[in-house]
């Protein structure tokens, strides 16, 4: 495994989602001993200002924090960059280019998987910032997949559930809200529901949604293992 | 939280145990939003040669790999060092000193907790390297706590279970073996069983052991949150 490429993970946004992603990376790596796993450096700085608030015009620009993390990962010798925060992808591709790191984009990996499955319409559960920035809408449109987004009252319920996961207080009511919003997306023609915020998958039980729930964090983990181990 | 100290985690030994530790750090941090969590950099290099094999005289010295990781964490700006691998503590204190990092030692934190609970004798489930290096025996002795270690056949069962967790193949037989070895330690007078290898806690169901099972990874997580957030 000395030929493995060092992967930089810009995480901490939020921390529980980064733990979840790291666990999936270990699961998705076909290793039989420690030494067969992907070498990673995780920059877990949870102090990055809220990405979604910034994108809806209400908060501090997270760019300097994200740039500092990416530069730290570059200095550590990382060659591949993964960011288990969908919303951060409104900022990250440009910063990865600046640093000369190969970005495994959670958005592109997910859009690729939906297109490969022949999906024509996908529901998107995401932060308001991700929706406002059009991250999934644009990536899906380029592949001929329609993005179906929750209406305003449902989007408020999604944001409440994400906030609850971040505060460690997600309960049955939040889970139910995510299920109901997912069902509404399926009723409007979504063939898949994309859990397009890494917190959502921590609170949404896919078995209670009538269409398959797609987990971008797992797709990213699989892609990162491939990129690192070849 | 801008006053929080940056914590360096030297992990990847093994990766699943580091995921477990990071999850416990998030759980043990009393935060209500991303920004209240502990900022960490995790150096997760699973290519470090087997620590236990080296200590029993059978393998490559991991010191250069551990030093490289600690230096990387130091360069990243970390002030506190945590290593969620008990066996690595045969090497780490000297390297932390060299780098000028404050080590939150998983061994010392655990020995402190046992002494504070008034424990007089504790069973130690650990790698053969940890036992050979006397890491717990020595830390417990200094606090007047007796260390009770498995006999040779039981120790082989412990090592098989640890290897199974590292290869992602831990099954019911491994769980049962750890329970039976734990029970034998309790029969010999252990008032606690210390899951003194970060893989063991992933395969041992404490509810099936007649005395409390102590999880050093959780104790370390709690200590790190205190050190970082003050």
Tab-separated table of C-alpha atoms in Angstrom:
chain	number	residue	atom	x	y	z
A	1	UNK	CA	0.000	0.000	0.000
A	2	UNK	CA	2.993	2.301	-0.112
A	3	UNK	CA	1.674	3.303	-3.554
A	4	UNK	CA	-1.565	4.665	-2.057
A	5	UNK	CA	-2.241	8.359	-2.568
A	6	UNK	CA	-2.723	10.459	0.558
A	7	UNK	CA	-6.308	11.741	0.762
A	8	UNK	CA	-7.155	15.042	2.407
A	9	UNK	CA	-10.576	15.279	4.000
A	10	UNK	CA	-11.818	18.781	4.710
A	11	UNK	CA	-14.302	17.944	7.439
A	12	UNK	CA	-15.864	19.140	10.647
A	13	UNK	CA	-18.880	20.535	8.768
A	14	UNK	CA	-20.398	19.102	10.857
A	15	UNK	CA	-18.259	16.794	12.922
A	16	UNK	CA	-20.828	13.968	13.163
A	17	UNK	CA	-21.102	13.906	9.373
A	18	UNK	CA	-17.325	13.660	9.077
A	19	UNK	CA	-17.290	10.733	11.516
A	20	UNK	CA	-19.984	9.097	9.367
A	21	UNK	CA	-17.978	9.686	6.179
A	22	UNK	CA	-14.749	8.334	7.676
A	23	UNK	CA	-16.625	5.218	8.833
A	24	UNK	CA	-17.988	4.712	5.325
A	25	UNK	CA	-14.510	5.148	3.846
A	26	UNK	CA	-13.235	2.353	6.103
A	27	UNK	CA	-16.228	0.173	5.165
A	28	UNK	CA	-15.848	0.783	1.442
A	29	UNK	CA	-12.138	-0.090	1.434
A	30	UNK	CA	-11.475	-3.764	0.662
A	31	UNK	CA	-8.691	-4.149	3.235
A	32	UNK	CA	-7.822	-7.141	5.405
A	33	UNK	CA	-5.411	-5.370	7.777
A	34	UNK	CA	-4.675	-1.817	8.947
A	35	UNK	CA	-1.988	-1.368	6.309
A	36	UNK	CA	-4.429	-1.942	3.406
A	37	UNK	CA	-6.594	1.065	4.299
A	38	UNK	CA	-6.612	4.519	2.721
A	39	UNK	CA	-4.144	6.956	4.287
A	40	UNK	CA	-6.028	10.143	5.147
A	41	UNK	CA	-5.479	13.445	6.815
A	42	UNK	CA	-8.735	14.894	8.136
A	43	UNK	CA	-8.836	18.630	8.718
A	44	UNK	CA	-11.795	18.817	11.061
A	45	UNK	CA	-12.307	22.470	11.799
A	46	UNK	CA	-15.898	22.928	12.944
A	47	UNK	CA	-15.353	26.679	13.351
A	48	UNK	CA	-15.931	27.303	9.626
A	49	UNK	CA	-18.804	29.796	9.437
A	50	UNK	CA	-22.151	28.310	8.404
A	51	UNK	CA	-21.989	27.599	4.663
A	52	UNK	CA	-25.718	27.698	4.116
A	53	UNK	CA	-26.265	31.009	5.909
A	54	UNK	CA	-23.535	32.569	3.814
A	55	UNK	CA	-25.144	31.357	0.575
A	56	UNK	CA	-28.566	32.719	1.459
A	57	UNK	CA	-26.929	36.074	2.111
A	58	UNK	CA	-27.085	36.054	5.887
A	59	UNK	CA	-23.660	35.098	7.168
A	60	UNK	CA	-19.898	35.411	7.150
A	61	UNK	CA	-18.019	34.130	4.101
A	62	UNK	CA	-16.471	30.734	4.960
A	63	UNK	CA	-13.903	30.980	2.125
A	64	UNK	CA	-10.878	31.993	4.258
A	65	UNK	CA	-11.483	29.075	6.654
A	66	UNK	CA	-11.948	26.600	3.821
A	67	UNK	CA	-8.812	27.879	2.079
A	68	UNK	CA	-6.791	27.529	5.292
A	69	UNK	CA	-7.912	23.922	5.669
A	70	UNK	CA	-7.162	23.043	2.055
A	71	UNK	CA	-3.735	24.661	2.292
A	72	UNK	CA	-3.064	22.686	5.482
A	73	UNK	CA	-3.979	19.440	3.708
A	74	UNK	CA	-1.798	20.354	0.755
A	75	UNK	CA	1.162	21.061	3.067
A	76	UNK	CA	0.569	17.674	4.736
A	77	UNK	CA	1.218	16.038	1.364
A	78	UNK	CA	-2.350	15.250	0.286
A	79	UNK	CA	-2.998	14.748	-3.414
A	80	UNK	CA	-6.739	14.026	-3.457
A	81	UNK	CA	-9.338	16.207	-1.692
A	82	UNK	CA	-12.728	15.067	-0.390
A	83	UNK	CA	-15.201	17.286	1.444
A	84	UNK	CA	-18.084	15.517	3.205
A	85	UNK	CA	-20.229	18.665	3.230
A	86	UNK	CA	-22.442	19.215	0.202
A	87	UNK	CA	-23.012	22.912	0.864
A	88	UNK	CA	-19.275	23.615	0.974
A	89	UNK	CA	-19.140	22.607	-2.695
A	90	UNK	CA	-20.401	26.075	-3.561
A	91	UNK	CA	-16.900	27.238	-2.568
A	92	UNK	CA	-14.573	24.254	-2.741
A	93	UNK	CA	-13.912	23.485	-6.443
A	94	UNK	CA	-12.186	26.852	-7.020
A	95	UNK	CA	-10.083	26.455	-3.849
A	96	UNK	CA	-9.051	22.898	-4.809
A	97	UNK	CA	-7.936	24.232	-8.205
A	98	UNK	CA	-5.953	27.007	-6.532
A	99	UNK	CA	-4.170	24.414	-4.370
A	100	UNK	CA	-3.614	21.968	-7.226
A	101	UNK	CA	-5.537	19.178	-5.492
A	102	UNK	CA	-7.747	16.671	-7.313
A	103	UNK	CA	-11.252	17.126	-5.911
A	104	UNK	CA	-13.520	14.102	-5.557
A	105	UNK	CA	-16.750	16.120	-5.688
A	106	UNK	CA	-19.652	14.737	-3.667
A	107	UNK	CA	-22.035	16.478	-6.082
A	108	UNK	CA	-20.500	15.108	-9.288
A	109	UNK	CA	-20.100	11.586	-7.904
A	110	UNK	CA	-23.772	11.547	-6.940
A	111	UNK	CA	-24.985	13.022	-10.229
A	112	UNK	CA	-22.880	10.416	-12.071
A	113	UNK	CA	-24.458	7.587	-10.083
A	114	UNK	CA	-28.012	8.844	-10.730
A	115	UNK	CA	-27.349	9.192	-14.464
A	116	UNK	CA	-25.734	5.735	-14.590
A	117	UNK	CA	-28.878	4.294	-12.991
A	118	UNK	CA	-31.027	5.894	-15.699
A	119	UNK	CA	-32.836	8.142	-13.217
A	120	UNK	CA	-34.918	10.885	-14.911
A	121	UNK	CA	-36.008	12.843	-11.831
A	122	UNK	CA	-34.461	13.008	-8.353
A	123	UNK	CA	-35.677	14.708	-5.193
A	124	UNK	CA	-33.092	16.802	-3.378
A	125	UNK	CA	-33.033	17.100	0.417
A	126	UNK	CA	-30.375	19.719	1.084
A	127	UNK	CA	-29.606	22.928	2.909
A	128	UNK	CA	-31.203	26.102	1.608
A	129	UNK	CA	-27.686	27.198	0.669
A	130	UNK	CA	-27.123	24.143	-1.520
A	131	UNK	CA	-30.477	24.738	-3.227
A	132	UNK	CA	-29.865	28.495	-3.648
A	133	UNK	CA	-26.435	27.808	-5.179
A	134	UNK	CA	-28.055	25.305	-7.576
A	135	UNK	CA	-25.354	22.719	-6.889
A	136	UNK	CA	-27.468	19.623	-7.583
A	137	UNK	CA	-29.904	21.304	-9.992
A	138	UNK	CA	-27.011	22.243	-12.262
A	139	UNK	CA	-25.080	18.943	-12.012
A	140	UNK	CA	-28.267	16.953	-12.661
A	141	UNK	CA	-29.421	19.225	-15.530
A	142	UNK	CA	-26.117	18.612	-17.343
A	143	UNK	CA	-26.916	14.880	-17.229
A	144	UNK	CA	-30.547	15.243	-18.275
A	145	UNK	CA	-31.908	14.511	-14.776
A	146	UNK	CA	-34.616	16.765	-13.323
A	147	UNK	CA	-34.098	18.030	-9.760
A	148	UNK	CA	-37.241	18.184	-7.610
A	149	UNK	CA	-36.916	20.436	-4.561
A	150	UNK	CA	-39.180	20.771	-1.514
A	151	UNK	CA	-41.541	23.744	-1.365
A	152	UNK	CA	-40.919	26.516	1.167
A	153	UNK	CA	-42.731	25.064	4.228
A	154	UNK	CA	-41.158	21.631	3.683
A	155	UNK	CA	-37.713	23.204	3.233
A	156	UNK	CA	-38.076	24.838	6.650
A	157	UNK	CA	-38.705	21.361	8.120
A	158	UNK	CA	-35.576	20.022	6.384
A	159	UNK	CA	-33.466	22.851	7.819
A	160	UNK	CA	-34.859	22.214	11.322
A	161	UNK	CA	-33.863	18.545	11.074
A	162	UNK	CA	-30.342	19.412	9.878
A	163	UNK	CA	-29.942	21.851	12.771
A	164	UNK	CA	-31.129	19.186	15.215
A	165	UNK	CA	-28.494	16.699	13.976
A	166	UNK	CA	-25.801	19.354	14.291
A	167	UNK	CA	-26.832	20.034	17.890
A	168	UNK	CA	-27.030	16.331	18.736
A	169	UNK	CA	-30.783	16.667	19.356
A	170	UNK	CA	-32.390	14.916	16.385
A	171	UNK	CA	-35.511	13.130	17.581
A	172	UNK	CA	-38.495	11.205	16.210
A	173	UNK	CA	-40.251	14.385	15.057
A	174	UNK	CA	-37.261	15.337	12.885
A	175	UNK	CA	-37.059	11.839	11.435
A	176	UNK	CA	-40.748	11.913	10.640
A	177	UNK	CA	-40.441	15.326	8.999
A	178	UNK	CA	-37.679	14.084	6.694
A	179	UNK	CA	-39.756	11.010	5.799
A	180	UNK	CA	-42.818	13.116	5.007
A	181	UNK	CA	-40.864	15.585	2.876
A	182	UNK	CA	-39.247	12.633	1.064
A	183	UNK	CA	-42.662	11.094	0.397
A	184	UNK	CA	-43.906	14.401	-1.002
A	185	UNK	CA	-40.933	14.488	-3.399
A	186	UNK	CA	-41.716	10.912	-4.513
A	187	UNK	CA	-45.372	11.904	-5.030
A	188	UNK	CA	-44.150	14.652	-7.367
A	189	UNK	CA	-42.265	12.111	-9.503
A	190	UNK	CA	-38.874	11.714	-7.827
A	191	UNK	CA	-37.503	8.230	-8.577
A	192	UNK	CA	-34.807	8.709	-5.957
A	193	UNK	CA	-34.417	10.953	-2.910
A	194	UNK	CA	-30.895	12.321	-2.565
A	195	UNK	CA	-29.862	12.901	1.066
A	196	UNK	CA	-27.829	15.839	-0.216
A	197	UNK	CA	-26.645	17.125	3.144
A	198	UNK	CA	-24.323	14.869	5.101
A	199	UNK	CA	-26.380	15.434	8.269
A	200	UNK	CA	-29.636	14.224	6.693
A	201	UNK	CA	-28.531	10.641	6.278
A	202	UNK	CA	-27.924	10.535	10.039
A	203	UNK	CA	-31.626	11.192	10.690
A	204	UNK	CA	-33.488	9.698	7.710
A	205	UNK	CA	-34.549	6.045	7.709
A	206	UNK	CA	-34.497	5.113	4.028
A	207	UNK	CA	-36.672	2.064	4.627
A	208	UNK	CA	-39.573	4.408	5.370
A	209	UNK	CA	-39.374	6.261	2.045
A	210	UNK	CA	-41.202	4.762	-0.973
A	211	UNK	CA	-38.274	5.327	-3.378
A	212	UNK	CA	-34.577	4.544	-2.840
A	213	UNK	CA	-32.652	7.098	-0.771
A	214	UNK	CA	-29.242	7.913	-2.250
A	215	UNK	CA	-26.400	8.604	0.191
A	216	UNK	CA	-23.818	10.906	-1.401
A	217	UNK	CA	-21.396	10.377	1.523
A	218	UNK	CA	-21.209	6.655	0.752
A	219	UNK	CA	-20.774	7.289	-2.977
A	220	UNK	CA	-17.975	9.739	-2.183
A	221	UNK	CA	-16.316	7.223	0.170
A	222	UNK	CA	-16.346	4.573	-2.565
A	223	UNK	CA	-14.880	7.001	-5.111
A	224	UNK	CA	-12.160	8.138	-2.693
A	225	UNK	CA	-11.104	4.542	-1.974
A	226	UNK	CA	-10.796	3.957	-5.732
A	227	UNK	CA	-8.825	7.156	-6.312
A	228	UNK	CA	-6.455	6.466	-3.413
A	229	UNK	CA	-5.804	2.778	-3.939
A	230	UNK	CA	-6.180	2.686	-7.731
B	1	UNK	CA	-14.833	28.786	20.278
B	2	UNK	CA	-11.989	30.688	18.648
B	3	UNK	CA	-10.154	30.086	21.935
B	4	UNK	CA	-10.250	26.307	21.443
B	5	UNK	CA	-6.909	24.534	21.168
B	6	UNK	CA	-6.288	22.528	17.988
B	7	UNK	CA	-6.073	18.807	18.780
B	8	UNK	CA	-3.921	16.463	16.741
B	9	UNK	CA	-5.121	12.870	16.523
B	10	UNK	CA	-2.539	10.335	15.422
B	11	UNK	CA	-4.890	7.664	14.132
B	12	UNK	CA	-5.365	4.983	11.543
B	13	UNK	CA	-4.144	2.289	13.976
B	14	UNK	CA	-6.576	0.886	13.075
B	15	UNK	CA	-8.885	3.073	11.025
B	16	UNK	CA	-12.137	1.679	12.501
B	17	UNK	CA	-10.872	2.458	16.000
B	18	UNK	CA	-10.068	6.021	14.941
B	19	UNK	CA	-13.581	6.432	13.527
B	20	UNK	CA	-14.908	5.158	16.869
B	21	UNK	CA	-12.728	7.606	18.819
B	22	UNK	CA	-13.713	10.576	16.657
B	23	UNK	CA	-17.385	9.659	17.144
B	24	UNK	CA	-16.887	9.550	20.911
B	25	UNK	CA	-15.113	12.917	20.832
B	26	UNK	CA	-18.147	14.431	19.091
B	27	UNK	CA	-20.500	12.766	21.609
B	28	UNK	CA	-18.471	13.874	24.625
B	29	UNK	CA	-18.357	17.514	23.500
B	30	UNK	CA	-21.194	19.590	24.928
B	31	UNK	CA	-21.822	21.548	21.712
B	32	UNK	CA	-25.094	22.815	20.271
B	33	UNK	CA	-23.798	23.716	16.801
B	34	UNK	CA	-20.863	22.831	14.533
B	35	UNK	CA	-18.844	25.782	15.773
B	36	UNK	CA	-18.869	24.566	19.414
B	37	UNK	CA	-17.038	21.334	18.596
B	38	UNK	CA	-13.352	20.533	19.080
B	39	UNK	CA	-11.142	21.476	16.137
B	40	UNK	CA	-9.064	18.449	15.210
B	41	UNK	CA	-6.570	17.338	12.633
B	42	UNK	CA	-6.540	13.551	12.260
B	43	UNK	CA	-3.411	12.017	10.791
B	44	UNK	CA	-4.836	8.655	9.744
B	45	UNK	CA	-1.934	6.718	8.305
B	46	UNK	CA	-2.812	3.022	8.485
B	47	UNK	CA	0.548	2.091	6.928
B	48	UNK	CA	2.338	2.361	10.293
B	49	UNK	CA	3.960	-1.055	10.863
B	50	UNK	CA	2.190	-3.265	13.404
B	51	UNK	CA	2.968	-1.874	16.875
B	52	UNK	CA	2.364	-5.111	18.716
B	53	UNK	CA	4.556	-7.236	16.425
B	54	UNK	CA	7.382	-4.757	16.877
B	55	UNK	CA	7.091	-4.925	20.679
B	56	UNK	CA	7.156	-8.702	20.792
B	57	UNK	CA	10.337	-8.557	18.725
B	58	UNK	CA	8.892	-9.705	15.422
B	59	UNK	CA	8.381	-6.651	13.272
B	60	UNK	CA	9.555	-3.361	11.797
B	61	UNK	CA	9.991	-0.423	14.168
B	62	UNK	CA	6.994	1.929	13.742
B	63	UNK	CA	8.872	4.894	15.252
B	64	UNK	CA	9.733	6.699	11.980
B	65	UNK	CA	6.083	6.533	10.837
B	66	UNK	CA	4.790	7.734	14.194
B	67	UNK	CA	7.331	10.563	14.240
B	68	UNK	CA	6.324	11.643	10.728
B	69	UNK	CA	2.666	11.786	11.778
B	70	UNK	CA	3.386	13.735	14.947
B	71	UNK	CA	5.569	16.186	13.041
B	72	UNK	CA	2.780	16.619	10.475
B	73	UNK	CA	0.310	17.406	13.256
B	74	UNK	CA	2.745	19.840	14.833
B	75	UNK	CA	3.245	21.638	11.506
B	76	UNK	CA	-0.548	21.836	11.138
B	77	UNK	CA	-0.611	23.888	14.337
B	78	UNK	CA	-1.803	21.253	16.819
B	79	UNK	CA	-1.045	21.828	20.502
B	80	UNK	CA	-2.577	18.742	22.096
B	81	UNK	CA	-1.895	15.177	20.897
B	82	UNK	CA	-4.217	12.180	21.277
B	83	UNK	CA	-3.478	8.690	19.981
B	84	UNK	CA	-6.416	6.252	19.951
B	85	UNK	CA	-4.120	3.213	19.892
B	86	UNK	CA	-3.035	1.844	23.261
B	87	UNK	CA	-0.086	-0.133	21.891
B	88	UNK	CA	1.383	2.952	20.212
B	89	UNK	CA	1.872	4.408	23.702
B	90	UNK	CA	4.998	2.295	24.018
B	91	UNK	CA	6.522	4.766	21.535
B	92	UNK	CA	4.461	7.947	21.635
B	93	UNK	CA	5.300	9.798	24.891
B	94	UNK	CA	8.943	10.332	23.872
B	95	UNK	CA	7.915	11.499	20.378
B	96	UNK	CA	5.336	13.921	21.789
B	97	UNK	CA	8.035	15.375	24.045
B	98	UNK	CA	10.399	15.746	21.084
B	99	UNK	CA	7.710	17.663	19.204
B	100	UNK	CA	6.699	19.778	22.182
B	101	UNK	CA	3.087	18.553	22.092
B	102	UNK	CA	0.972	17.953	25.200
B	103	UNK	CA	0.020	14.253	25.121
B	104	UNK	CA	-3.372	13.183	26.438
B	105	UNK	CA	-2.285	9.614	27.215
B	106	UNK	CA	-4.974	6.963	26.857
B	107	UNK	CA	-3.082	4.860	29.418
B	108	UNK	CA	-2.763	7.579	32.079
B	109	UNK	CA	-6.341	8.799	31.625
B	110	UNK	CA	-7.619	5.251	32.133
B	111	UNK	CA	-5.384	4.523	35.121
B	112	UNK	CA	-6.524	7.819	36.676
B	113	UNK	CA	-10.173	6.860	36.230
B	114	UNK	CA	-9.662	3.410	37.796
B	115	UNK	CA	-7.829	4.878	40.772
B	116	UNK	CA	-10.475	7.589	41.208
B	117	UNK	CA	-13.130	4.847	41.334
B	118	UNK	CA	-11.226	3.071	44.107
B	119	UNK	CA	-10.549	0.012	41.971
B	120	UNK	CA	-7.968	-2.338	43.507
B	121	UNK	CA	-7.597	-4.860	40.663
B	122	UNK	CA	-8.354	-4.466	36.957
B	123	UNK	CA	-8.294	-7.004	34.138
B	124	UNK	CA	-6.449	-5.899	31.009
B	125	UNK	CA	-7.575	-6.961	27.534
B	126	UNK	CA	-4.817	-5.685	25.273
B	127	UNK	CA	-2.418	-6.615	22.502
B	128	UNK	CA	0.521	-8.807	23.405
B	129	UNK	CA	2.719	-5.784	22.648
B	130	UNK	CA	0.897	-3.623	25.200
B	131	UNK	CA	1.257	-6.382	27.805
B	132	UNK	CA	4.915	-7.043	26.961
B	133	UNK	CA	5.699	-3.309	27.228
B	134	UNK	CA	3.944	-3.242	30.628
B	135	UNK	CA	2.019	-0.100	29.712
B	136	UNK	CA	-1.015	-0.713	31.935
B	137	UNK	CA	0.800	-2.844	34.519
B	138	UNK	CA	3.175	0.042	35.214
B	139	UNK	CA	0.574	2.862	35.165
B	140	UNK	CA	-1.725	0.868	37.450
B	141	UNK	CA	1.086	-0.190	39.796
B	142	UNK	CA	1.999	3.477	40.356
B	143	UNK	CA	-1.587	4.014	41.554
B	144	UNK	CA	-1.751	0.909	43.730
B	145	UNK	CA	-4.025	-0.985	41.333
B	146	UNK	CA	-3.192	-4.587	40.440
B	147	UNK	CA	-3.255	-5.521	36.746
B	148	UNK	CA	-4.659	-8.974	35.935
B	149	UNK	CA	-3.676	-10.278	32.509
B	150	UNK	CA	-5.027	-13.260	30.563
B	151	UNK	CA	-2.974	-16.444	30.501
B	152	UNK	CA	-1.265	-17.515	27.299
B	153	UNK	CA	-4.124	-19.468	25.634
B	154	UNK	CA	-6.640	-16.701	26.424
B	155	UNK	CA	-4.234	-14.053	25.143
B	156	UNK	CA	-4.131	-15.857	21.792
B	157	UNK	CA	-7.927	-15.604	21.635
B	158	UNK	CA	-7.736	-11.873	22.380
B	159	UNK	CA	-5.211	-11.352	19.573
B	160	UNK	CA	-7.402	-13.320	17.140
B	161	UNK	CA	-10.371	-11.075	17.979
B	162	UNK	CA	-8.313	-7.903	17.506
B	163	UNK	CA	-7.086	-9.171	14.139
B	164	UNK	CA	-10.661	-9.946	13.107
B	165	UNK	CA	-11.807	-6.394	13.898
B	166	UNK	CA	-8.896	-4.969	11.911
B	167	UNK	CA	-9.845	-7.119	8.916
B	168	UNK	CA	-13.534	-6.212	9.211
B	169	UNK	CA	-14.356	-9.861	9.960
B	170	UNK	CA	-15.225	-9.902	13.678
B	171	UNK	CA	-18.029	-12.415	14.230
B	172	UNK	CA	-19.960	-14.044	17.074
B	173	UNK	CA	-17.092	-16.431	17.903
B	174	UNK	CA	-14.727	-13.500	18.463
B	175	UNK	CA	-17.290	-11.703	20.622
B	176	UNK	CA	-17.834	-14.840	22.667
B	177	UNK	CA	-14.082	-15.323	23.114
B	178	UNK	CA	-13.684	-11.770	24.481
B	179	UNK	CA	-16.616	-12.321	26.855
B	180	UNK	CA	-15.174	-15.582	28.127
B	181	UNK	CA	-11.707	-14.120	28.652
B	182	UNK	CA	-13.306	-11.161	30.451
B	183	UNK	CA	-15.249	-13.507	32.707
B	184	UNK	CA	-12.079	-15.414	33.541
B	185	UNK	CA	-10.418	-12.131	34.559
B	186	UNK	CA	-13.384	-11.268	36.771
B	187	UNK	CA	-13.185	-14.759	38.336
B	188	UNK	CA	-9.562	-13.997	39.209
B	189	UNK	CA	-10.601	-10.836	41.078
B	190	UNK	CA	-10.777	-8.110	38.458
B	191	UNK	CA	-13.287	-5.458	39.544
B	192	UNK	CA	-13.191	-3.909	36.075
B	193	UNK	CA	-12.195	-5.167	32.638
B	194	UNK	CA	-10.260	-2.577	30.663
B	195	UNK	CA	-10.821	-2.828	26.896
B	196	UNK	CA	-7.224	-1.683	26.507
B	197	UNK	CA	-7.023	-1.983	22.746
B	198	UNK	CA	-9.208	0.371	20.728
B	199	UNK	CA	-10.368	-2.525	18.524
B	200	UNK	CA	-11.649	-4.600	21.444
B	201	UNK	CA	-14.443	-2.242	22.360
B	202	UNK	CA	-15.777	-2.674	18.818
B	203	UNK	CA	-16.300	-6.410	19.436
B	204	UNK	CA	-17.010	-6.752	23.177
B	205	UNK	CA	-20.536	-6.410	24.542
B	206	UNK	CA	-19.997	-5.057	28.044
B	207	UNK	CA	-23.490	-6.105	29.129
B	208	UNK	CA	-22.347	-9.727	28.898
B	209	UNK	CA	-19.430	-9.282	31.299
B	210	UNK	CA	-20.098	-9.616	35.076
B	211	UNK	CA	-18.010	-6.511	35.982
B	212	UNK	CA	-18.026	-3.069	34.333
B	213	UNK	CA	-16.027	-2.801	31.099
B	214	UNK	CA	-13.935	0.365	30.946
B	215	UNK	CA	-13.532	2.017	27.538
B	216	UNK	CA	-10.250	3.963	27.391
B	217	UNK	CA	-11.224	5.534	24.051
B	218	UNK	CA	-14.231	7.222	25.646
B	219	UNK	CA	-12.186	8.378	28.641
B	220	UNK	CA	-9.609	9.814	26.246
B	221	UNK	CA	-12.330	11.558	24.218
B	222	UNK	CA	-13.707	13.198	27.358
B	223	UNK	CA	-10.246	14.346	28.429
B	224	UNK	CA	-9.460	15.734	24.979
B	225	UNK	CA	-12.700	17.743	24.913
B	226	UNK	CA	-11.763	19.233	28.319
B	227	UNK	CA	-8.205	20.029	27.241
B	228	UNK	CA	-9.321	21.612	23.988
B	229	UNK	CA	-12.270	23.644	25.197
B	230	UNK	CA	-11.034	24.364	28.741
